[in-house]
CSV table of C-alpha atoms in Angstrom, one decimal:
chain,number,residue,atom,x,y,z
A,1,UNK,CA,19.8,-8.8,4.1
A,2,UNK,CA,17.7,-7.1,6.7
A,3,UNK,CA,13.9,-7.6,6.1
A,4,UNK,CA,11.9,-5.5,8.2
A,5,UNK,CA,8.6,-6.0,9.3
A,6,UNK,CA,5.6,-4.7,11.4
A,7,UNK,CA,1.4,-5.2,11.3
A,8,UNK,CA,-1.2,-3.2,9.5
A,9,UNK,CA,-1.9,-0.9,13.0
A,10,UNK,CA,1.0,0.9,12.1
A,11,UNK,CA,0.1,4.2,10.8
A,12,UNK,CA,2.7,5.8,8.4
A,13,UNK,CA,3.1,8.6,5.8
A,14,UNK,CA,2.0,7.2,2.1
A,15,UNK,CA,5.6,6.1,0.6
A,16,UNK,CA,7.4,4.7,3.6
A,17,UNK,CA,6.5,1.6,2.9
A,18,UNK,CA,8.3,1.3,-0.4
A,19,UNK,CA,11.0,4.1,0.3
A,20,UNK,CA,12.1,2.2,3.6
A,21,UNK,CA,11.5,-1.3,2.6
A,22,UNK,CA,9.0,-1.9,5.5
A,23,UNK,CA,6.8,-5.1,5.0
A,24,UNK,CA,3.1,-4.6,7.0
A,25,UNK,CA,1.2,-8.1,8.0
A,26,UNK,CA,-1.9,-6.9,7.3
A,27,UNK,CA,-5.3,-7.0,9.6
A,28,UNK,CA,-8.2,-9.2,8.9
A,29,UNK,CA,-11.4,-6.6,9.6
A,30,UNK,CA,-14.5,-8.3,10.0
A,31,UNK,CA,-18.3,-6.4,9.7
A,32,UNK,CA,-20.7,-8.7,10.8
A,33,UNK,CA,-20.4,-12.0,8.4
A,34,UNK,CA,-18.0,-10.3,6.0
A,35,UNK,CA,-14.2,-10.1,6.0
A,36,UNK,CA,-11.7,-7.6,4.1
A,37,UNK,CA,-7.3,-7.9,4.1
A,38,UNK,CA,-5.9,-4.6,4.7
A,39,UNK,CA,-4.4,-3.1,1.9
A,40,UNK,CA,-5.8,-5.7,-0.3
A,41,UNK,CA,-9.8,-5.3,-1.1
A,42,UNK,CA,-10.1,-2.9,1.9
A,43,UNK,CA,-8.8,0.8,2.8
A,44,UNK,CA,-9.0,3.6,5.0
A,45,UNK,CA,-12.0,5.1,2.8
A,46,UNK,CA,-14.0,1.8,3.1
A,47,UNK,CA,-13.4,1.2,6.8
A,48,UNK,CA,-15.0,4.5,7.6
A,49,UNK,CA,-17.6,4.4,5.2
A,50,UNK,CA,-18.7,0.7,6.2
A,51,UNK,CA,-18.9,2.5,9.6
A,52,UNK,CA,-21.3,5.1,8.7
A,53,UNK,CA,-23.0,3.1,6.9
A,54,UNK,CA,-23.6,0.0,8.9
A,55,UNK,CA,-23.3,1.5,12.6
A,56,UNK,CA,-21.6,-2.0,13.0
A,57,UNK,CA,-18.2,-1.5,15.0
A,58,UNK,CA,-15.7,-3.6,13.5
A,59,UNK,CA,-13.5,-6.8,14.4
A,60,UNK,CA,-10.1,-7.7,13.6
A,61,UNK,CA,-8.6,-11.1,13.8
A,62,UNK,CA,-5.0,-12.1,15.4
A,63,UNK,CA,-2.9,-13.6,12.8
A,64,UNK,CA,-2.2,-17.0,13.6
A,65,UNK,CA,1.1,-18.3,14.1
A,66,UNK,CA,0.8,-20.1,10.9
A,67,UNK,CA,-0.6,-16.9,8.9
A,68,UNK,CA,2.8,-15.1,10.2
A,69,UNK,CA,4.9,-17.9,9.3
A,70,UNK,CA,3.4,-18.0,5.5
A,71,UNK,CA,4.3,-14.0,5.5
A,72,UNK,CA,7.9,-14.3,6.9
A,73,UNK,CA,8.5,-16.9,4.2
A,74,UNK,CA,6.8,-14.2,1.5
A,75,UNK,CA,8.7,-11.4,2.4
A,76,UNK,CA,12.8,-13.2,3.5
A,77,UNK,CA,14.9,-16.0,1.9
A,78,UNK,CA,16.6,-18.5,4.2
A,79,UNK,CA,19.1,-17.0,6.0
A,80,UNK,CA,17.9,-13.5,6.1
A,81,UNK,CA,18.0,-11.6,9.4
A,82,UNK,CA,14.2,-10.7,10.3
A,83,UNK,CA,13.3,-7.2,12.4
A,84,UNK,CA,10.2,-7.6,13.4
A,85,UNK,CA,8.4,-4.7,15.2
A,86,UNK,CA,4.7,-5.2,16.4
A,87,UNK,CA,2.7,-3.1,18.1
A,88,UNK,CA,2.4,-3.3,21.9
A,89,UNK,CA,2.0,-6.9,23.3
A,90,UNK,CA,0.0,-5.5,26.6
A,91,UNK,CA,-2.3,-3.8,23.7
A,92,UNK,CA,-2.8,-6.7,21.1
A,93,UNK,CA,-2.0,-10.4,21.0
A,94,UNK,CA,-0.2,-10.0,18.0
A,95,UNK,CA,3.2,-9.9,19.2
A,96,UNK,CA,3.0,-13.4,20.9
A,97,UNK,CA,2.3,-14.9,17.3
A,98,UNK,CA,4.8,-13.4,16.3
A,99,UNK,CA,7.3,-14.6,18.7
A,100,UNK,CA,5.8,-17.9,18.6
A,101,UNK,CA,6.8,-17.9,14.6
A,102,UNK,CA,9.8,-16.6,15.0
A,103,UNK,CA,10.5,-19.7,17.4
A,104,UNK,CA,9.4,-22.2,14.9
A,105,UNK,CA,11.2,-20.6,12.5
A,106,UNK,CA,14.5,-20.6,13.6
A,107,UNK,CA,16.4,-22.9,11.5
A,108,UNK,CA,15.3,-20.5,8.2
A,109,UNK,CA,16.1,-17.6,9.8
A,110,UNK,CA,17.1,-15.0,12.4
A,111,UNK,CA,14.3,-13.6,13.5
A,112,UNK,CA,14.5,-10.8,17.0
A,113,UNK,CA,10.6,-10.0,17.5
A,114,UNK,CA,10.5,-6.4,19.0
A,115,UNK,CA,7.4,-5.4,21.3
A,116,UNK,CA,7.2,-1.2,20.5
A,117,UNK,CA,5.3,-0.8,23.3
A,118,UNK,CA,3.3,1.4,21.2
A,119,UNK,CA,1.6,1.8,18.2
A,120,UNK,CA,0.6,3.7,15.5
A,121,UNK,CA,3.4,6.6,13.9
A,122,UNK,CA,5.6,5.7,16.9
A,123,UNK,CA,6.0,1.9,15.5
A,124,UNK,CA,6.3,3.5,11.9
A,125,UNK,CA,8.9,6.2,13.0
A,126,UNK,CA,10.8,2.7,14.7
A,127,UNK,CA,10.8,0.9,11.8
A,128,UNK,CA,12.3,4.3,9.3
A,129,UNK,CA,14.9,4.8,12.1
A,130,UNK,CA,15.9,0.6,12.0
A,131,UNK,CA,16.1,1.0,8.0
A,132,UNK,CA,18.5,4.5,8.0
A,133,UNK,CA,20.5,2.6,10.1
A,134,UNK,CA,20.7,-0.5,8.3
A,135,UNK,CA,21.7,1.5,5.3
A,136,UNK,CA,24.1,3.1,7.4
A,137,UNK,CA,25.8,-0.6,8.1
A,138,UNK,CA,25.1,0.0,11.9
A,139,UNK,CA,25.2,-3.5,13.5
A,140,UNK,CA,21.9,-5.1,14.2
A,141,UNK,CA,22.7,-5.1,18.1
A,142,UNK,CA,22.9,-1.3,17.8
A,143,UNK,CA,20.2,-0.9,15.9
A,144,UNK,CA,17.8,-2.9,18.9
A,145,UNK,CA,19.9,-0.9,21.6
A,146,UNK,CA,18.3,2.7,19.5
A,147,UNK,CA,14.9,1.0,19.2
A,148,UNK,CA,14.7,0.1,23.1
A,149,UNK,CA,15.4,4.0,23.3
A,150,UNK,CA,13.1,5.3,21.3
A,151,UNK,CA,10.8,3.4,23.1
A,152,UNK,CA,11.6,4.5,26.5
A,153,UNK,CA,11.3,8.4,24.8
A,154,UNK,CA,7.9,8.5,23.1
A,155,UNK,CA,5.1,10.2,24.1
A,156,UNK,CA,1.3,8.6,22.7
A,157,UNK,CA,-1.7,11.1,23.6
A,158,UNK,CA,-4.7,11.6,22.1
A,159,UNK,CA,-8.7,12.7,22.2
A,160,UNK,CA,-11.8,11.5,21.0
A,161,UNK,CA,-14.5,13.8,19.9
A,162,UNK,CA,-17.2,11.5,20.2
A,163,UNK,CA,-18.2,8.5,22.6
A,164,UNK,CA,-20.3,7.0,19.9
A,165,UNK,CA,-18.2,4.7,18.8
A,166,UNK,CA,-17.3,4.1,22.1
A,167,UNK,CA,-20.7,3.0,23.0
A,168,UNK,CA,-21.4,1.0,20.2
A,169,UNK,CA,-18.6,-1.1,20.7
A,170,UNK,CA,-19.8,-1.6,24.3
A,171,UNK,CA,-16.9,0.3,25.9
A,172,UNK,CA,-18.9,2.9,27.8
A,173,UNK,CA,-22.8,2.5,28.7
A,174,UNK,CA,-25.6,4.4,27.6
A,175,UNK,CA,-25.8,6.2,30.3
A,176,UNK,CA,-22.0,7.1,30.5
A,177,UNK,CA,-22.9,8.4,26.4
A,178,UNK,CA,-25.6,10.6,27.4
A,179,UNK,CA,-24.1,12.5,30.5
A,180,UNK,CA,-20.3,13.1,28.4
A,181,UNK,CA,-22.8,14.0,25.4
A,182,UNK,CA,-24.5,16.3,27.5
A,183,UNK,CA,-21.4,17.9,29.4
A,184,UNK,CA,-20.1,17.8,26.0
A,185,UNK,CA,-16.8,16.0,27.6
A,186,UNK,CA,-13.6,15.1,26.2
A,187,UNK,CA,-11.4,12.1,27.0
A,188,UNK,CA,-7.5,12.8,27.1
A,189,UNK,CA,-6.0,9.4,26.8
A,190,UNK,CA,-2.2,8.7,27.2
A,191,UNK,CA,0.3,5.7,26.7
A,192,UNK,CA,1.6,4.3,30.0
A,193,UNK,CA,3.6,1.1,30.2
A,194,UNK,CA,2.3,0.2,26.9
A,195,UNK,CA,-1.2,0.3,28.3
A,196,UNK,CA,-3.9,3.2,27.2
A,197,UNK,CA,-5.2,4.8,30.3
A,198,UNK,CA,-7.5,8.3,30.6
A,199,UNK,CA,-5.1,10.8,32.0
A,200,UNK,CA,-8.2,13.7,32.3
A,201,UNK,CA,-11.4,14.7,31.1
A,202,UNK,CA,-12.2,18.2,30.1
A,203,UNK,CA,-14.9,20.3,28.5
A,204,UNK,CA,-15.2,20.9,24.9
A,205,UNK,CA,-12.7,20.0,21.6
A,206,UNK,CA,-11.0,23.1,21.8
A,207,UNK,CA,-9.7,22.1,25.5
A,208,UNK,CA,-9.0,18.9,24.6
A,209,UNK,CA,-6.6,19.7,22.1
A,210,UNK,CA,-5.1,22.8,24.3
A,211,UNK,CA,-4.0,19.6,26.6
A,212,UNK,CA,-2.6,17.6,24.8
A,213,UNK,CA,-0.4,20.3,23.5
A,214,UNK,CA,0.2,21.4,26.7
A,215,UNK,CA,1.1,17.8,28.0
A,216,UNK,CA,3.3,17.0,24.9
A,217,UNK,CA,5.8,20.4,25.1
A,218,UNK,CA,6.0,19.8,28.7
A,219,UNK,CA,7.2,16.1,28.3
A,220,UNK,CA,9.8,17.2,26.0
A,221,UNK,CA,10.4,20.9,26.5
A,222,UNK,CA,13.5,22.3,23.9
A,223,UNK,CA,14.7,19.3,23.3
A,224,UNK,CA,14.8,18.3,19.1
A,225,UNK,CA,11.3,16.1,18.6
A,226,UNK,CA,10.1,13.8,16.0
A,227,UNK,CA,6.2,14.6,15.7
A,228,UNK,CA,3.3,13.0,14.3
A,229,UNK,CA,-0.2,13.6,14.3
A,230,UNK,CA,-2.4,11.0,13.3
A,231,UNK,CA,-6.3,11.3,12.5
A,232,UNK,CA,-9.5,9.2,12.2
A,233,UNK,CA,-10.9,11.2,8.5
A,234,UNK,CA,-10.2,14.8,10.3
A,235,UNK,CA,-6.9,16.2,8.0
A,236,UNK,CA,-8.2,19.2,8.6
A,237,UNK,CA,-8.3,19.5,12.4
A,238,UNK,CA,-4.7,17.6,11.7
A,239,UNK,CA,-2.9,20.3,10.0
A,240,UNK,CA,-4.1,22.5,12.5
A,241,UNK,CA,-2.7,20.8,15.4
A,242,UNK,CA,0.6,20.3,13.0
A,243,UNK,CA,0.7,24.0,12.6
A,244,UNK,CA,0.2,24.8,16.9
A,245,UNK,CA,2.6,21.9,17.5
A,246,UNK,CA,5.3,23.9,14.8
A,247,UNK,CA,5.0,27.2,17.2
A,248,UNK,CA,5.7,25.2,20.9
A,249,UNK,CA,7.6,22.5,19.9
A,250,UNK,CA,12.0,22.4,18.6
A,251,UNK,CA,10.5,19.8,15.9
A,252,UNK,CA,13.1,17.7,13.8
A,253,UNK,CA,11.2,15.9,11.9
A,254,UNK,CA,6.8,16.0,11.1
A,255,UNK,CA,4.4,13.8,9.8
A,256,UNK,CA,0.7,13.7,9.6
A,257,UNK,CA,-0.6,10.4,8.9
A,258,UNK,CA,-4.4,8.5,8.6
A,259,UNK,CA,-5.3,6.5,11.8
């Protein structure tokens, strides 16, 4: 059987998980002296409320090689064929314990670590597209070959409406804070080569999302799109990039999903 796995900073729709048979290694998130387990004493609601509450930023711990071994052996039975798709390996060091697993692993079963080169919906929309095809009886070499496409296609842009969090996590200076607080200046930030890098800054919200609308329909133009938007507690200002997105785009397939 093909088990199929990825790490909690994979953002999907509520339901995929059980629908597609998709098994999440979850994060470790540390505030100051105290540690939660994704999914397990610790959700979306209590991340973002520990946030506002505590104005700490944070932490989240690599699994070890060993933590990823003890969740293979949770989730597979000897002999089983392991997908495992990780976010990407230039963005987190979670994809090199995970390869370093599957190496020590490899008399229990067959394991093919896959770097996304992403993260987020795009690893979630990866890991849907390997099960359909699975269910489908498409050979596992087939199934890579499509993943290694879809990788090559996606498009990851986004915008952040405030640099506090920014600053608090040390990221940008106070200075840096004050002046884009002032100019009231908004990051555009874009996947390249599985690295984040700021493709423009412009003035006000409302411009930042005209961009990356703009930037997104000219990547793909008429060509049939999978689409998701993703938000940090802001469904509202979600749906209403869903509903733009719906007027520009030839969309296939749309999903709006928690960060």
């Amino acid at each position: 059987m093909l088990r199929i796995v990825t790490d909690g900073a994979t953002d999907m729709p509520n339901g995929w998980v059980d629908d597609y048979q998709i098994n999440v290694l979850p994060l470790r998130v540390s505030f100051g002296d105290r540690t939660y387990t994704q999914g397990m004493n610790f959700g979306l609601n209590d991340f973002y409320r520990l946030v506002k509450e505590t104005r700490i930023i944070p932490k989240t711990s690599l699994p070890s090689i060993g933590q990823v071994k003890e969740f293979y052996r949770s989730v597979a039975k000897s002999g089983d064929t392991i997908l495992s798709l990780h976010i990407a390996s230039k963005l987190s060091g979670t994809f090199s314990a995970v390869q370093a697993a599957a190496s020590e692993l490899q008399d229990e079963f067959r394991i093919i670590p896959f770097d996304s080169g992403a993260g987020s919906a795009a690893v979630g929309f990866m890991c849907r597209e390997a099960r359909l095809m699975d269910r489908e009886n498409k050979p596992l070499d087939n199934i890579v070959t499509r993943l290694e496409t879809l990788r090559d296609r996606l498009t990851v842009i986004f915008t952040l409406d405030t640099l506090e969090f920014a600053y608090l996590n040390g990221r940008i200076n106070a200075m840096q804070k004050a002046l884009t607080s002032i100019l009231n200046v908004k990051p555009i930030i874009i996947l390249r080569d599985g690295l984040l890098e700021m493709a423009d800054r412009v003035r006000t919200r409302h411009r930042a999302l005209d961009k990356i609308i703009q930037t997104v329909s000219e990547r793909v133009g008429d060509h049939p799109v999978y689409v998701a938007v993703v938000h940090a507690a802001d469904s509202a200002t979600a749906e209403a990039m869903m509903s733009r997105l719906r007027g520009v785009l030839t969309i296939r397939e749309s999903i709006i999903t928690d960060l």
